[in-house]
Coordinates of C-alpha atoms and ligand atoms in Angstrom, one line a residue:
X1132 CA -197.9 54.8 67.0
X1133 CA -201.4 54.6 68.5
X1134 CA -202.8 52.7 65.6
X1135 CA -200.5 49.7 66.2
X1136 CA -202.6 48.0 68.9
X1137 CA -205.8 48.6 67.0
X1138 CA -204.3 47.0 63.9
X1139 CA -203.2 44.0 66.0
X1140 CA -206.6 43.7 67.5
X1141 CA -208.4 43.8 64.2
X1142 CA -206.0 41.2 62.8
X1143 CA -206.8 38.9 65.7
X1144 CA -210.5 39.6 65.2
X1145 CA -210.2 38.8 61.5
X1146 CA -208.5 35.5 62.3
X1147 CA -210.8 34.3 65.0
X1148 CA -213.3 32.3 62.9
X1149 CA -210.3 30.4 61.4
X1150 CA -208.7 29.9 64.8
X1151 CA -212.0 28.5 66.1
X1152 CA -211.8 25.7 63.6
X1153 CA -208.0 25.3 63.9
X1154 CA -207.6 25.4 67.6
X1155 CA -210.3 23.1 68.9
X1156 CA -212.2 20.4 67.1
X1157 CA -215.3 22.0 65.8
X1158 CA -218.0 19.4 65.0
X1159 CA -220.7 22.0 64.7
X1160 CA -221.9 22.4 61.1
X1161 CA -223.1 26.0 61.8
X1162 CA -219.4 27.1 62.2
X1163 CA -218.6 26.0 58.6
X1164 CA -219.7 27.7 55.3
X1165 CA -222.4 25.4 54.0
X1166 CA -220.2 24.4 51.0
X1167 CA -217.7 22.9 53.5
X1168 CA -220.3 20.5 55.1
X1169 CA -220.5 17.2 53.3
X1170 CA -223.5 15.0 54.3
X1171 CA -223.4 11.4 53.1
X1172 CA -224.7 7.9 54.0
X1173 CA -221.2 6.5 54.2
X1174 CA -217.7 8.0 54.7
X1175 CA -214.9 5.8 53.4
X1176 CA -211.3 6.4 54.6
X1177 CA -208.4 5.3 52.4
X1178 CA -208.6 4.9 48.6
X1179 CA -206.5 1.9 47.9
X1180 CA -207.8 -1.6 47.0
X1181 CA -210.5 -2.0 49.7
X1182 CA -211.6 1.6 50.3
X1183 CA -212.1 2.2 46.6
X1184 CA -213.9 -1.1 46.2
X1185 CA -216.2 -0.2 49.2
X1186 CA -217.0 3.3 47.9
X1187 CA -217.8 2.1 44.4
X1188 CA -220.0 -0.8 45.5
X1189 CA -221.8 1.4 48.1
X1190 CA -222.5 4.0 45.4
X1191 CA -223.6 1.2 43.0
X1192 CA -226.0 0.1 45.8
X1193 CA -227.6 3.5 45.9
X1194 CA -225.8 5.0 48.9
X1195 CA -224.2 8.4 48.9
X1196 CA -220.5 8.3 49.7
X1197 CA -217.4 10.4 50.3
X1198 CA -213.9 8.8 50.0
X1199 CA -211.0 10.4 51.8
X1200 CA -207.5 9.6 50.5
X1201 CA -204.3 11.1 51.9
X1202 CA -202.3 10.8 48.6
X1203 CA -202.9 12.8 45.4
X1204 CA -204.4 9.9 43.6
X1205 CA -206.3 6.7 44.4
X1206 CA -204.7 3.3 44.2
X1207 CA -202.7 2.5 47.3
X1208 CA -200.1 -0.2 46.5
X1209 CA -200.8 0.1 42.8
X1210 CA -197.9 1.9 41.0
X1211 CA -198.1 2.2 37.2
X1212 CA -195.7 3.9 34.9
X1213 CA -196.1 4.8 31.3
X1214 CA -193.0 5.4 29.1
X1215 CA -193.3 8.9 27.7
X1216 CA -191.6 8.0 24.4
X1217 CA -193.2 4.7 23.6
X1218 CA -196.5 4.8 25.6
X1219 CA -195.7 1.3 27.0
X1220 CA -197.2 0.8 30.5
X1221 CA -195.7 -1.3 33.3
X1222 CA -196.7 -2.0 36.9
X1223 CA -194.1 -1.9 39.6
X1224 CA -196.4 -2.2 42.6
X1225 CA -199.4 -4.6 42.6
X1226 CA -198.9 -6.9 39.7
X1227 CA -202.0 -9.0 39.0
X1228 CA -205.4 -10.0 40.3
X1229 CA -206.7 -13.5 41.2
X1230 CA -209.4 -14.4 38.6
X1231 CA -212.3 -15.1 40.8
X1232 CA -215.9 -14.0 40.4
X1233 CA -215.7 -11.1 42.8
X1234 CA -212.8 -9.6 40.9
X1235 CA -214.5 -10.2 37.5
X1236 CA -217.7 -8.6 38.8
X1237 CA -215.9 -5.5 40.1
X1238 CA -213.8 -5.0 37.0
X1239 CA -217.0 -5.4 34.9
X1240 CA -218.8 -2.8 37.0
X1241 CA -215.9 -0.4 36.2
X1242 CA -216.1 -1.3 32.5
X1243 CA -212.5 -2.4 32.5
X1244 CA -211.0 -4.6 29.8
X1245 CA -208.9 -7.3 31.2
X1246 CA -206.4 -9.9 29.9
X1247 CA -204.3 -12.8 31.2
X1248 CA -201.4 -11.7 33.3
X1249 CA -198.2 -12.6 31.4
X1250 CA -194.9 -12.0 33.2
X1251 CA -192.0 -11.0 31.0
X1252 CA -189.5 -13.8 30.3
X1253 CA -186.2 -12.9 32.1
X1254 CA -182.7 -14.4 32.7
X1255 CA -182.2 -14.8 36.4
X1256 CA -178.9 -14.2 38.1
X1257 CA -178.3 -14.9 41.8
X1258 CA -175.9 -12.6 43.6
X1259 CA -175.0 -11.7 47.2
X1260 CA -176.1 -8.1 47.1
X1261 CA -173.7 -7.3 50.0
X1262 CA -170.7 -8.3 47.9
X1263 CA -171.9 -8.5 44.3
X1264 CA -170.5 -12.1 44.1
X1265 CA -172.6 -14.6 42.2
X1266 CA -174.3 -17.3 44.3
X1267 CA -174.4 -20.9 42.8
X1268 CA -176.8 -23.7 43.6
X1269 CA -179.9 -21.8 44.7
X1270 CA -182.8 -24.2 44.7
X1271 CA -185.7 -22.6 42.8
X1272 CA -188.2 -24.1 40.4
X1273 CA -191.4 -22.4 41.5
X1274 CA -192.9 -25.8 42.3
X1275 CA -194.8 -25.1 45.5
X1276 CA -196.3 -28.6 45.8
X1277 CA -194.8 -29.6 49.1
X1278 CA -195.7 -26.2 50.6
X1279 CA -199.2 -26.4 49.2
X1280 CA -199.7 -29.8 50.8
X1281 CA -199.1 -28.2 54.2
X1282 CA -201.2 -25.1 53.4
X1283 CA -204.1 -27.3 52.4
X1284 CA -204.5 -28.5 56.0
X1285 CA -205.9 -25.0 56.8
X1286 CA -208.5 -24.2 54.1
X1287 CA -210.3 -21.7 56.3
X1288 CA -207.2 -19.4 56.3
X1289 CA -208.0 -18.2 52.8
X1290 CA -211.1 -16.2 53.7
X1291 CA -210.9 -15.9 57.5
X1292 CA -208.8 -15.9 60.6
X1293 CA -210.9 -18.6 62.1
X1294 CA -208.2 -20.8 63.7
X1295 CA -209.0 -24.1 65.3
X1296 CA -208.9 -24.0 69.1
X1297 CA -206.4 -24.7 70.5
X1298 CA -204.4 -23.2 67.7
X1299 CA -202.3 -26.0 66.0
X1300 CA -198.7 -25.5 67.2
X1301 CA -197.4 -25.8 63.7
X1302 CA -199.0 -22.5 62.8
X1303 CA -197.2 -20.7 65.5
X1304 CA -193.7 -22.2 64.7
X1305 CA -191.2 -19.8 63.2
X1306 CA -191.3 -20.6 59.5
X1307 CA -187.6 -21.8 59.6
X1308 CA -188.5 -24.5 62.1
X1309 CA -191.6 -25.4 60.0
X1310 CA -189.4 -25.8 56.9
X1311 CA -187.2 -28.3 58.8
X1312 CA -190.1 -30.2 60.3
X1313 CA -191.7 -30.8 56.9
X1314 CA -188.6 -30.9 54.8
X1315 CA -189.5 -27.9 52.6
X1316 CA -185.9 -26.9 51.9
X1317 CA -186.4 -27.2 48.1
X1318 CA -189.2 -24.6 48.1
X1319 CA -187.9 -22.3 50.9
X1320 CA -186.1 -19.8 48.6
X1321 CA -189.2 -19.5 46.3
X1322 CA -191.4 -18.9 49.3
X1323 CA -189.0 -16.2 50.5
X1324 CA -188.8 -14.6 47.1
X1325 CA -192.6 -14.6 46.6
X1326 CA -193.3 -13.2 50.1
X1327 CA -191.7 -9.9 49.4
X1328 CA -192.7 -7.3 52.0
X1329 CA -192.8 -9.9 54.8
X1330 CA -190.3 -9.6 57.6
X1331 CA -187.2 -12.0 57.8
X1332 CA -189.2 -15.0 56.7
X1333 CA -187.4 -17.8 58.6
X1334 CA -188.2 -16.0 61.9
X1335 CA -191.8 -15.1 60.9
X1336 CA -194.7 -17.2 62.3
X1337 CA -195.8 -19.9 59.9
X1338 CA -199.4 -18.6 60.0
X1339 CA -198.3 -15.2 58.7
X1340 CA -196.4 -16.9 55.8
X1341 CA -199.5 -19.0 55.1
X1342 CA -201.7 -15.8 55.0
X1343 CA -199.3 -14.2 52.5
X1344 CA -198.4 -17.2 50.2
X1345 CA -202.0 -18.5 50.3
X1346 CA -204.3 -20.3 47.9
X1347 CA -205.0 -17.1 46.0
X1348 CA -201.3 -16.6 45.4
X1349 CA -200.6 -20.2 44.3
X1350 CA -203.6 -20.2 42.0
X1351 CA -202.6 -16.8 40.5
X1352 CA -199.0 -18.0 39.8
X1353 CA -200.3 -21.1 38.1
X1354 CA -202.1 -19.0 35.5
X1355 CA -205.3 -17.7 37.1
X1356 CA -204.3 -14.1 37.2
X1357 CA -205.8 -11.2 35.2
X1358 CA -204.8 -7.6 34.7
X1359 CA -206.7 -4.6 33.4
X1360 CA -205.7 -2.9 30.2
X1361 CA -203.5 -0.9 29.8
X1362 CA -202.3 -1.1 33.5
X1363 CA -203.5 -1.5 37.1
X1364 CA -203.9 2.3 37.5
X1365 CA -206.9 2.0 35.1
X1366 CA -209.0 0.6 37.9
X1367 CA -208.5 3.8 39.8
X1368 CA -208.9 6.1 36.7
X1369 CA -212.3 4.4 36.2
X1370 CA -213.3 4.5 39.9
X1371 CA -212.2 8.2 40.1
X1372 CA -214.4 9.1 37.1
X1373 CA -217.4 7.1 38.6
X1374 CA -217.1 8.7 42.1
X1375 CA -216.4 12.2 40.7
X1376 CA -216.4 15.0 43.3
X1377 CA -217.1 12.4 46.1
X1378 CA -213.3 11.7 46.3
X1379 CA -211.3 14.0 48.5
X1380 CA -207.6 13.6 47.5
X1381 CA -204.6 14.9 49.5
X1382 CA -206.9 14.9 52.5
X1383 CA -206.8 13.4 56.0
X1384 CA -209.2 13.1 58.9
X1385 CA -207.8 15.3 61.8
X1386 CA -210.6 14.6 64.3
X1387 CA -213.6 12.4 64.6
X1388 CA -216.7 11.9 66.7
X1389 CA -218.4 8.5 66.5
X1390 CA -221.5 7.4 68.5
X1391 CA -221.1 5.3 71.6
X1392 CA -221.0 1.6 71.1
X1393 CA -224.5 0.2 70.8
X1394 CA -225.9 -3.1 69.7
X1395 CA -228.6 -1.5 67.5
X1396 CA -226.3 0.6 65.3
X1397 CA -228.8 0.7 62.4
X1398 CA -231.1 2.9 64.3
X1399 CA -228.6 5.5 65.4
X1400 CA -228.1 7.1 61.9
X1401 CA -226.2 10.3 61.2
X1402 CA -223.9 10.1 64.2
X1403 CA -220.5 10.1 62.5
X1404 CA -218.6 13.5 62.4
X1405 CA -215.2 13.9 60.7
X1406 CA -213.1 17.0 60.4
X1407 CA -211.1 16.6 57.2
X1408 CA -208.0 18.7 56.2
X1409 CA -208.2 19.2 52.5
X1410 CA -206.2 21.3 50.0
X1411 CA -209.0 23.8 50.1
X1412 CA -209.3 24.0 53.9
X1413 CA -211.1 22.1 56.6
X1414 CA -214.4 20.4 55.9
X1415 CA -216.9 18.7 58.1
X1416 CA -218.3 15.3 57.0
X1417 CA -221.6 14.2 58.5
X1418 CA -222.3 10.5 57.8
X1419 CA -224.4 7.7 59.1
X1420 CA -221.7 5.0 58.7
X1421 CA -218.0 4.9 58.5
X1422 CA -215.8 2.4 56.6
X1423 CA -212.1 2.6 57.5
X1424 CA -209.6 1.0 55.2
X1425 CA -206.3 2.6 56.2
X1426 CA -203.5 0.6 58.0
X1427 CA -205.0 0.5 61.5
X1428 CA -201.8 1.4 63.4
X1429 CA -202.3 3.6 66.5
X1430 CA -200.3 6.4 64.8
X1431 CA -202.6 6.3 61.8
X1432 CA -206.0 5.9 63.6
X1433 CA -205.4 8.3 66.5
X1434 CA -207.7 11.0 65.0
X1435 CA -210.6 8.5 65.0
X1436 CA -211.7 8.9 68.6
X1437 CA -210.7 5.3 69.4
X1438 CA -212.4 3.3 72.2
X1439 CA -210.2 1.6 74.8
X1440 CA -210.9 -1.7 73.1
X1441 CA -209.8 -0.4 69.7
X1442 CA -206.7 1.2 71.2
X1443 CA -205.7 -2.0 72.9
X1444 CA -206.2 -4.1 69.8
X1445 CA -204.3 -1.7 67.5
X1446 CA -201.4 -1.4 69.9
X1447 CA -200.4 -5.0 69.0
X1448 CA -199.5 -4.5 65.4
X1449 CA -195.9 -4.8 64.1
X1450 CA -195.2 -3.8 60.4
X1451 CA -192.5 -3.9 57.8
X1452 CA -191.0 -1.2 55.6
X1453 CA -191.4 -1.9 51.9
X1454 CA -190.3 0.3 48.9
X1455 CA -190.6 0.0 45.1
X1456 CA -188.7 2.1 42.6
X1457 CA -187.8 2.5 38.9
X1458 CA -184.2 2.9 37.8
X1459 CA -182.4 4.0 34.6
X1460 CA -178.7 3.8 33.7
X1461 CA -178.1 0.8 35.8
X1462 CA -175.5 -0.6 33.5
X1463 CA -177.0 -4.1 34.0
X1464 CA -177.7 -6.5 31.1
X1465 CA -180.9 -6.4 29.1
X1466 CA -183.6 -8.9 30.2
X1467 CA -181.9 -9.6 33.5
X1468 CA -183.4 -10.3 36.9
X1469 CA -180.9 -10.1 39.7
X1470 CA -182.1 -12.0 42.8
X1471 CA -180.4 -11.3 46.2
X1472 CA -179.1 -14.5 47.8
X1473 CA -176.9 -15.6 50.6
X1474 CA -174.1 -18.1 49.8
X1475 CA -174.9 -20.0 53.0
X1476 CA -177.1 -23.0 52.5
X1477 CA -177.9 -22.9 56.2
X1478 CA -180.6 -20.4 55.3
X1479 CA -181.5 -22.1 52.0
X1480 CA -179.7 -19.1 50.4
X1481 CA -182.2 -16.7 51.8
X1482 CA -180.6 -13.4 52.7
X1483 CA -181.3 -11.2 55.7
X1484 CA -183.2 -7.9 55.5
X1485 CA -183.0 -4.9 55.2
X1486 CA -182.1 -5.5 51.6
X1487 CA -183.3 -5.3 48.0
X1488 CA -185.0 -8.5 47.0
X1489 CA -184.5 -8.1 43.2
X1490 CA -183.4 -5.7 40.6
X1491 CA -185.2 -6.6 37.4
X1492 CA -185.6 -5.1 33.9
X1493 CA -189.2 -4.1 33.1
X1494 CA -190.9 -4.4 29.7
X1495 CA -189.5 -0.9 28.9
X1496 CA -186.0 -1.5 27.7
X1497 CA -183.3 0.0 30.0
X1498 CA -185.9 0.6 32.8
X1499 CA -185.3 -1.6 35.9
X1500 CA -187.4 -2.0 39.0
X1501 CA -186.2 -2.7 42.5
X1502 CA -188.2 -4.0 45.5
X1503 CA -186.7 -3.3 48.9
X1504 CA -187.8 -4.7 52.3
X1505 CA -186.9 -4.1 55.9
X1506 CA -188.2 -5.4 59.3
X1507 CA -187.0 -2.1 60.9
X1508 CA -187.5 1.6 59.9
X1509 CA -185.4 2.7 57.0
X1510 CA -185.4 6.1 55.3
X1511 CA -185.8 6.8 51.6
X1512 CA -182.2 8.1 51.5
X1513 CA -180.9 4.9 53.2
X1514 CA -182.8 2.7 50.7
X1515 CA -181.5 4.7 47.7
X1516 CA -177.9 4.6 49.0
X1517 CA -178.1 0.8 49.5
X1518 CA -179.6 0.2 46.1
X1519 CA -177.0 2.4 44.4
X1520 CA -174.2 0.4 46.1
X1521 CA -175.7 -2.9 45.2
X1522 CA -175.9 -1.9 41.5
X1523 CA -172.3 -0.7 41.6
X1524 CA -171.3 -4.2 43.0
X1525 CA -173.4 -6.0 40.4
X1526 CA -171.7 -3.9 37.7
X1527 CA -168.2 -4.7 39.2
X1528 CA -167.8 -0.9 39.3
X1529 CA -167.0 1.5 42.1
X1530 CA -169.7 4.0 41.6
X1531 CA -173.0 4.4 39.7
X1532 CA -172.7 8.0 38.9
X1533 CA -175.3 7.9 36.1
X1534 CA -177.9 5.9 38.0
X1535 CA -181.3 7.6 38.0
X1536 CA -184.2 7.0 40.3
X1537 CA -187.1 7.6 38.0
X1538 CA -189.8 6.7 40.6
X1539 CA -189.6 5.9 44.3
X1540 CA -192.7 4.7 46.2
X1541 CA -193.2 3.9 49.9
X1542 CA -195.5 1.0 50.7
X1543 CA -194.7 1.4 54.4
X1544 CA -196.3 0.4 56.8
X1545 CA -196.7 -3.0 55.2
X1546 CA -197.8 -6.5 56.4
X1547 CA -199.3 -5.7 59.8
X1548 CA -199.1 -8.8 62.1
X1549 CA -199.3 -9.6 65.8
X1550 CA -197.2 -12.0 67.8
X1551 CA -198.0 -15.6 68.8
X1552 CA -199.2 -14.6 72.3
X1553 CA -201.8 -12.2 71.0
X1554 CA -203.0 -14.7 68.4
X1555 CA -203.3 -17.4 71.2
X1556 CA -205.3 -14.9 73.3
X1557 CA -207.9 -14.5 70.6
X1558 CA -206.7 -11.3 68.9
X1559 CA -208.5 -11.9 65.6
X1560 CA -211.8 -12.9 67.2
X1561 CA -211.7 -9.6 69.1
X1562 CA -210.8 -7.7 65.9
X1563 CA -213.8 -9.2 64.2
X1564 CA -216.1 -8.2 67.1
X1565 CA -215.5 -4.5 66.5
X1566 CA -217.1 -4.7 63.0
X1567 CA -220.2 -2.6 63.1
X1568 CA -219.6 -1.2 66.6
X1569 CA -220.0 2.6 66.8
X1570 CA -221.4 2.6 63.2
X1571 CA -217.9 1.8 62.0
X1572 CA -216.6 -1.0 59.8
X1573 CA -213.0 -1.9 59.2
X1574 CA -211.3 -3.4 56.1
X1575 CA -207.9 -3.7 54.5
X1576 CA -205.1 -6.1 54.4
X1577 CA -204.4 -6.1 58.2
X1578 CA -207.9 -7.6 58.8
X1579 CA -207.5 -10.5 56.3
X1580 CA -204.4 -10.9 54.0
X1581 CA -202.5 -9.2 51.3
X1582 CA -204.4 -10.3 48.2
X1583 CA -206.6 -7.7 46.5
X1584 CA -209.3 -10.3 45.4
X1585 CA -209.6 -11.9 48.8
X1586 CA -209.9 -8.3 50.2
X1587 CA -212.6 -7.4 47.7
X1588 CA -214.5 -10.5 48.9
X1589 CA -213.9 -9.5 52.5
X1590 CA -215.1 -6.0 51.9
X1591 CA -218.1 -7.3 50.0
X1592 CA -219.2 -9.3 53.0
X1593 CA -219.3 -6.1 55.1
X1594 CA -221.6 -4.2 52.8
X1595 CA -225.0 -5.6 54.0
X1596 CA -224.2 -4.5 57.5
X1597 CA -223.1 -1.0 56.3
X1598 CA -226.2 -0.7 54.0
X1599 CA -228.3 -1.7 57.0
Ligands
LIG378 C1 -195.2 -4.0 45.7 C2 -196.5 -4.7 46.0 C3 -197.0 -5.7 45.1 C4 -198.2 -6.3 45.4 N1 -198.6 -7.2 44.5 C5 -199.9 -7.7 44.6 C6 -200.5 -8.4 43.5 O1 -199.9 -8.7 42.5 N2 -201.7 -8.9 43.7 C7 -202.4 -8.7 44.9 O2 -203.6 -9.1 45.0 N3 -201.9 -8.0 45.9 C8 -200.6 -7.5 45.8 N4 -200.1 -6.7 46.8 C9 -200.8 -6.7 48.1 C10 -201.6 -5.4 48.3 O3 -201.2 -5.0 49.5 C11 -203.1 -5.7 48.4 O4 -203.6 -6.3 47.2 C12 -204.0 -4.5 48.6 O5 -203.4 -3.4 47.9 C13 -204.2 -4.0 50.0 O6 -205.3 -3.2 50.0 P1 -205.6 -2.2 51.2 O7 -206.9 -1.5 50.8 O8 -205.5 -2.8 52.5 O9 -204.4 -1.1 51.2 P2 -204.0 0.0 50.2 O10 -204.2 -0.4 48.8 O11 -202.6 0.4 50.6 O12 -205.0 1.2 50.6 C14 -204.8 2.0 51.7 C15 -205.0 3.5 51.2 O13 -205.2 4.3 52.4 C16 -204.5 5.5 52.2 N5 -204.2 6.0 53.6 C17 -203.3 5.5 54.5 N6 -203.4 6.2 55.6 C18 -204.3 7.2 55.4 C19 -204.9 8.2 56.2 N7 -204.5 8.4 57.5 N8 -205.9 8.9 55.7 C20 -206.3 8.7 54.4 N9 -205.8 7.8 53.6 C21 -204.9 7.0 54.1 C22 -203.2 5.0 51.4 O14 -202.6 6.1 50.8 C23 -203.8 4.0 50.5 O15 -204.3 4.6 49.3 C24 -198.9 -6.1 46.6 C25 -198.4 -5.1 47.5 C26 -197.2 -4.4 47.2 C27 -196.7 -3.4 48.1
LIG379 C1 -216.0 -15.1 49.3 O1 -215.7 -15.5 50.6 C2 -216.5 -16.5 51.1 C3 -216.1 -16.8 52.5 O2 -216.3 -15.6 53.3 C4 -216.4 -17.8 50.3 O3 -217.3 -18.8 50.7 C5 -216.8 -17.4 48.8 O4 -216.6 -18.5 48.0 C6 -215.9 -16.3 48.3 N1 -216.3 -15.9 47.0 C7 -215.5 -15.8 46.0 C8 -216.1 -15.4 44.7 O5 -214.3 -16.0 46.1
LIG380 C1 -220.0 1.6 32.5 O1 -220.7 1.7 31.3 C2 -222.1 1.9 31.4 C3 -222.7 1.9 30.0 O2 -222.0 2.7 29.1 C4 -222.3 3.2 32.1 O3 -223.7 3.5 32.2 C5 -221.7 3.2 33.4 O4 -221.8 4.5 34.1 C6 -220.2 2.9 33.3 N1 -219.6 2.7 34.7 C7 -218.5 3.2 35.0 C8 -218.0 2.9 36.4 O5 -217.8 3.9 34.3
LIG381 C1 -211.0 -15.8 34.1 O1 -211.9 -16.8 34.5 C2 -213.1 -17.0 33.7 C3 -214.0 -18.0 34.4 O2 -213.3 -19.1 34.7 C4 -212.7 -17.4 32.3 O3 -213.8 -17.4 31.5 C5 -211.7 -16.3 31.7 O4 -211.3 -16.8 30.5 C6 -210.6 -16.1 32.7 N1 -209.8 -15.0 32.2 C7 -208.5 -15.1 31.7 C8 -207.9 -13.9 31.2 O5 -207.9 -16.2 31.8
LIG382 C1 -193.2 -30.7 41.9 O1 -192.6 -31.3 43.0 C2 -193.2 -32.6 43.4 C3 -192.4 -33.1 44.5 O2 -192.4 -32.2 45.6 C4 -193.2 -33.6 42.2 O3 -193.8 -34.7 42.6 C5 -193.8 -32.9 41.0 O4 -193.7 -33.8 39.9 C6 -193.2 -31.6 40.7 N1 -194.0 -31.0 39.6 C7 -193.5 -30.5 38.5 C8 -194.4 -29.9 37.5 O5 -192.3 -30.6 38.3
LIG383 C1 -219.3 -2.7 72.9 O1 -220.1 -3.2 73.9 C2 -220.0 -4.6 74.1 C3 -221.1 -5.0 75.1 O2 -222.3 -4.4 74.8 C4 -218.6 -4.9 74.6 O3 -218.5 -6.3 74.8 C5 -217.6 -4.4 73.6 O4 -216.3 -4.6 74.1 C6 -217.8 -3.0 73.2 N1 -216.9 -2.6 72.1 C7 -216.2 -1.5 72.1 C8 -215.5 -1.3 70.8 O5 -216.2 -0.7 73.0
LIG384 C1 -175.8 -15.1 55.4 O1 -175.8 -16.3 56.1 C2 -174.9 -16.3 57.2 C3 -175.0 -17.7 57.8 O2 -176.3 -18.1 58.1 C4 -175.2 -15.2 58.2 O3 -174.3 -15.3 59.2 C5 -175.2 -13.9 57.5 O4 -175.6 -12.9 58.4 C6 -176.1 -13.9 56.3 N1 -176.0 -12.6 55.6 C7 -177.0 -12.1 54.9 C8 -176.8 -10.7 54.3 O5 -178.0 -12.6 54.8
LIG385 C1 -169.0 -9.2 38.0 O1 -167.9 -10.1 38.2 C2 -168.2 -11.5 38.5 C3 -166.9 -12.2 38.7 O2 -166.3 -11.7 39.9 C4 -169.0 -12.1 37.3 O3 -169.4 -13.4 37.6 C5 -170.2 -11.2 37.1 O4 -170.9 -11.7 36.0 C6 -169.8 -9.8 36.8 N1 -171.1 -9.0 36.7 C7 -171.3 -8.2 35.7 C8 -172.7 -7.5 35.7 O5 -170.6 -8.1 34.7

């Protein structure tokens, strides 16, 4: 009886060092076993397209780095799948890369073998996914010439957010009104279909469509796209091997200390402190510089000790939900691509979201992929239920009992944008001004556009500042 309180006390005593790290944010290296203190020149957060590029190039420039990624592997929006029986690989996330020098240089540094991107020939069917009924007369030729003629008026959009002042009102028109104004009806469905992951496109600001379906995209679809062999995941296999133990997978930053804003950031070295939750416990990162590549939503960046300026900027973002998946036993014909369409020509046959955009056979016979977008939050179960119902309708059946979800990937949050008011108030200029403040640099699609090659270029331009 008398031993109970003593036992309890000793239990608490035994736990106290752990509690000290768990309960409050402990930035003092002395409170960590030395093996749990990671000292580097640069800490990089997020191991998708831009974070991995940054980490590899900084290492190549002689800097020590650590890369923190929340998932169990690097790659971000890249989803590759290898058929266990035939060894054939397919990509059902990021498809291809614009063949420009920055892409070629990066792939060469990683010793990747590349080839021309060659999409699989498919037979296309248009159907209203809400009813399964075929839709006739959809205008689609993948001839973007009239759209491109409008886009060409704003060449600076490819590599920047430097908008003329005042901002041309065309750029802030809803894209539906822009289509009418410039008579782009023949190309509207193709722009919608290509801009997968964007919100309901006719309501979206024209500038956001221009940022997505940009010169890099138009050049890529006209034959200037490359892919690594055997699949896009190979980029990350090579990068993981190169970075070795400097990658922390399944890890997130739970608290951060960054130096106060100063104009002479290069002299303030060593001021970044990050507490990182890893599969082997909490670790402390001490770094001179920080490169953040994760979607900069408030919910995602809260642990980073945000300044009032950063908080205000990041409170403006709106994002979409976007999912990709692989399916077997669909009962759909071989070589088919089913494209969702609305019978109404009032919307150029463009259907409303949330919905699947397409259900398409991959190069692996019998394996289909589906891409699903939504301007509002949807759960994985809701998406799967909707996709199952759509497939049943396309089959003219009542159920899809045998349907199998082989893979299901979330690309949410996707396509971070701000509204016309914020753009008019100089949002993107203010965003650019935080680069380098507090020894922190920011990269990723939200800061530029959703093209990996353009983002490599954007990240490359930050490196001299980070290297200092
Ligand atoms: C289905 C699909 C197809 C696409 N096809 C193409 C294409 O063919 N060509 C092309 O150029 N672009 C394509 N894109 C666009 C693509 O978004 C960009 O090319 C690029 O991947 C964006 O890079 P990023 O570094 O901003 O984001 P990501 O690649 O998403 O990297 C962000 C990383 O940060 C990690 N992360 C997020 N939060 C945290 C956190 N709190 N802590 C730690 N890590 C975190 C994520 O897991 C992820 O690995 C496609 C996108 C999708 C979704
Ligand atoms: C990279 O971007 C800059 C603009 O920031 C541009 O001038 C340059 O041509 C780009 N380089 C490549 C290889 O695309
Ligand atoms: C690429 O190959 C060279 C020569 O074999 C090697 O030194 C280098 O480490 C490799 N780089 C990567 C990223 O694997
Ligand atoms: C990529 O571009 C380079 C330079 O223009 C060219 O030499 C190469 O053949 C292109 N690659 C492919 C696969 O088309
Ligand atoms: C694309 O459309 C334009 C008209 O918008 C036309 O002049 C051109 O010939 C078309 N190109 C092809 C390859 O069909
Ligand atoms: C940093 O300081 C400058 C003035 O020196 C100020 O204009 C800017 O808003 C500050 N940035 C942040 C992120 O606090
Ligand atoms: C199809 O278009 C009609 C007319 O514009 C609209 O009322 C309806 O909501 C649309 N449905 C879908 C699923 O897009
Ligand atoms: C389903 O039925 C429609 C006619 O109602 C037909 O046009 C369509 O091809 C059928 N779909 C399949 C997959 O058999």
